[in-house]
Amino acid sequence: MEIDRVAVIGAGPCGLGVAKYLLAERKFKSITIFEQRDQPGGVWNYTGDEGISTSALARPNPSQEPQQPVKGTFASPVYDALETNIPKSLMQFTEYPFPAASALFPAHTVVRDYLHRYAEELLPYIRLNSLILDVTLSKKHPRPEWTVTWRDLQTNEILVEQFDAVVVANGHHNDPYIPKITGLDEWSQTYPGSIIHSSSYRRPESFANKKVIVVGHSASGIDIANQIGRVSKHPLLISERTATNLSPQQAAVAQSLPEISLLSVEDGRVQFANGHEERDVDHIVFCTGYHFSIPFLSSLQPSIVTDGVRPHHLYQHVFYSKEPTLALIGFPQRIVPFPFSQAQGAWVARVLAGRLSLPSEAEMERWIGDWVVTRGEGRGFNTLAFPLDADYINSLYELSSHAARKDGLENDGRGKRPPFWGEKEKWMRERFPLIKQASQVLGSRRGEIKALEDLGFDFERDYVPDAEARL
């Protein structure tokens, strides 16, 4: 398989991560990175109120159309007070630390600036303002070829180019998921602005003294509920499919309820799955995540995207088993995206450069089948929460380490080093919800915290190896 021309779709963290490994292979005649925004960094480019939807209807299925700008803006889901929920020392790219002066949990502006600096050497390869419309497999074996069609958003010209391989790294914050609930669309149309998705949330002030339901209680749901709960009427209502424990901070101002089963405009009633009812609700904020959605791959058969719950035909969550010159980067959930994308990128770059081989299609499909048996057909298939993410990162390090050496590459011919999580990284990864919670307790002073030790977390002091722990 001789690959000379590689397209990378997306210049956010995952696209930048994989592009650096592709560049480090010193093999490809052309590497082209397509980015629909006017600067690299993906969703970390805060857009404020520009381009957001102030009202939302049910979105139970993935979109069939590429994301379009609204008044020239691809709205970012970044809200005003967003800061990372991952400590900077774990979140960062392996070879590129965050500035020492930045907070342990950096604000979104710090992350944006960090990504802009990281992207500097890649700028000659990035085509900004390029909206991908279609990616098709135009020629199959023995030498596959992909046709990429995109719109230049500055000239509005439709352009076409061929590539030997395509790496999709456009993220999964483009297609909001809002469940289909009886009466939801009618409620949203009758009370414009009363229902939004978290992608349109920016600040809590508009919820002051309002009765609010926050639907969903994962990372964004917890953070947004904390912000709204400081100004809204109490109790703030938190609705979730599977009940989780509220933090002491939330328990003081919030009430946990099951999922919403009905919205009735006639009598202003919100009914929940257990029969509980609420009236006079002012706002409902859906922190329900996003579809797995890649509209520009809709012509691909068999399809990677079906119902938007999880990807299909992806070997090791990366290579399209039917034609592995197509790879996806950074799509699993509950991961640490920056080092995760590097681990995948290192492996992809070595394979596309011909220094590593993949198993047969049958073997790749067998791996997928085994993963389904272990993790199920639903959302669990695509969820790599700790310790799965740590094991996965290290397994890709091991795969990458078997690549053929090549003169002229860094690391004594082995190529750009992938991330590896040792005991300290695993220790930190397991504890970062507790670390974040300890930071939040400090309120406005949390920005002064620069290191784990400032919060009382000390690996050298607290780590106990498994073998010793069992004694």
mmCIF file of C-alpha atoms in Angstrom, residues 85-87 90 334 336 385-390 421-437 452 457 459 462-466:
data_model
loop_
_atom_site.group_PDB
_atom_site.id
_atom_site.type_symbol
_atom_site.label_atom_id
_atom_site.label_comp_id
_atom_site.label_asym_id
_atom_site.label_seq_id
_atom_site.Cartn_x
_atom_site.Cartn_y
_atom_site.Cartn_z
ATOM 1 C CA ASN A 85 -12.265 19.246 34.017
ATOM 2 C CA ILE A 86 -8.916 17.505 33.449
ATOM 3 C CA PRO A 87 -5.690 18.636 35.194
ATOM 4 C CA LEU A 90 -2.703 14.988 32.161
ATOM 5 C CA ARG A 334 -14.975 9.543 28.403
ATOM 6 C CA VAL A 336 -8.588 12.500 27.690
ATOM 7 C CA ALA A 385 -13.732 5.449 30.751
ATOM 8 C CA PHE A 386 -10.819 4.698 33.082
ATOM 9 C CA PRO A 387 -9.130 2.204 33.229
ATOM 10 C CA LEU A 388 -10.050 1.321 29.621
ATOM 11 C CA ASP A 389 -8.550 4.551 28.266
ATOM 12 C CA ALA A 390 -5.231 3.981 30.044
ATOM 13 C CA TRP A 421 0.712 6.326 30.848
ATOM 14 C CA GLY A 422 2.784 5.124 33.764
ATOM 15 C CA GLU A 423 1.573 4.700 37.308
ATOM 16 C CA LYS A 424 1.522 8.450 37.992
ATOM 17 C CA GLU A 425 -0.690 9.192 34.970
ATOM 18 C CA LYS A 426 -3.037 6.348 35.889
ATOM 19 C CA TRP A 427 -3.161 7.542 39.502
ATOM 20 C CA MET A 428 -4.013 11.054 38.327
ATOM 21 C CA ARG A 429 -6.574 9.831 35.773
ATOM 22 C CA GLU A 430 -8.421 7.793 38.368
ATOM 23 C CA ARG A 431 -8.595 10.725 40.775
ATOM 24 C CA PHE A 432 -9.264 13.693 38.569
ATOM 25 C CA PRO A 433 -12.999 13.927 39.465
ATOM 26 C CA LEU A 434 -11.922 14.232 43.115
ATOM 27 C CA ILE A 435 -9.198 16.696 42.166
ATOM 28 C CA LYS A 436 -11.709 18.813 40.257
ATOM 29 C CA GLN A 437 -14.135 18.696 43.180
ATOM 30 C CA LEU A 452 -1.881 18.895 42.232
ATOM 31 C CA PHE A 457 -2.779 15.364 46.057
ATOM 32 C CA PHE A 459 1.623 10.910 44.021
ATOM 33 C CA ASP A 462 -0.073 8.631 48.350
ATOM 34 C CA TYR A 463 0.614 6.026 45.657
ATOM 35 C CA VAL A 464 0.552 2.425 46.821
ATOM 36 C CA PRO A 465 1.509 -0.215 44.190
ATOM 37 C CA ASP A 466 -1.131 -2.885 43.698
#
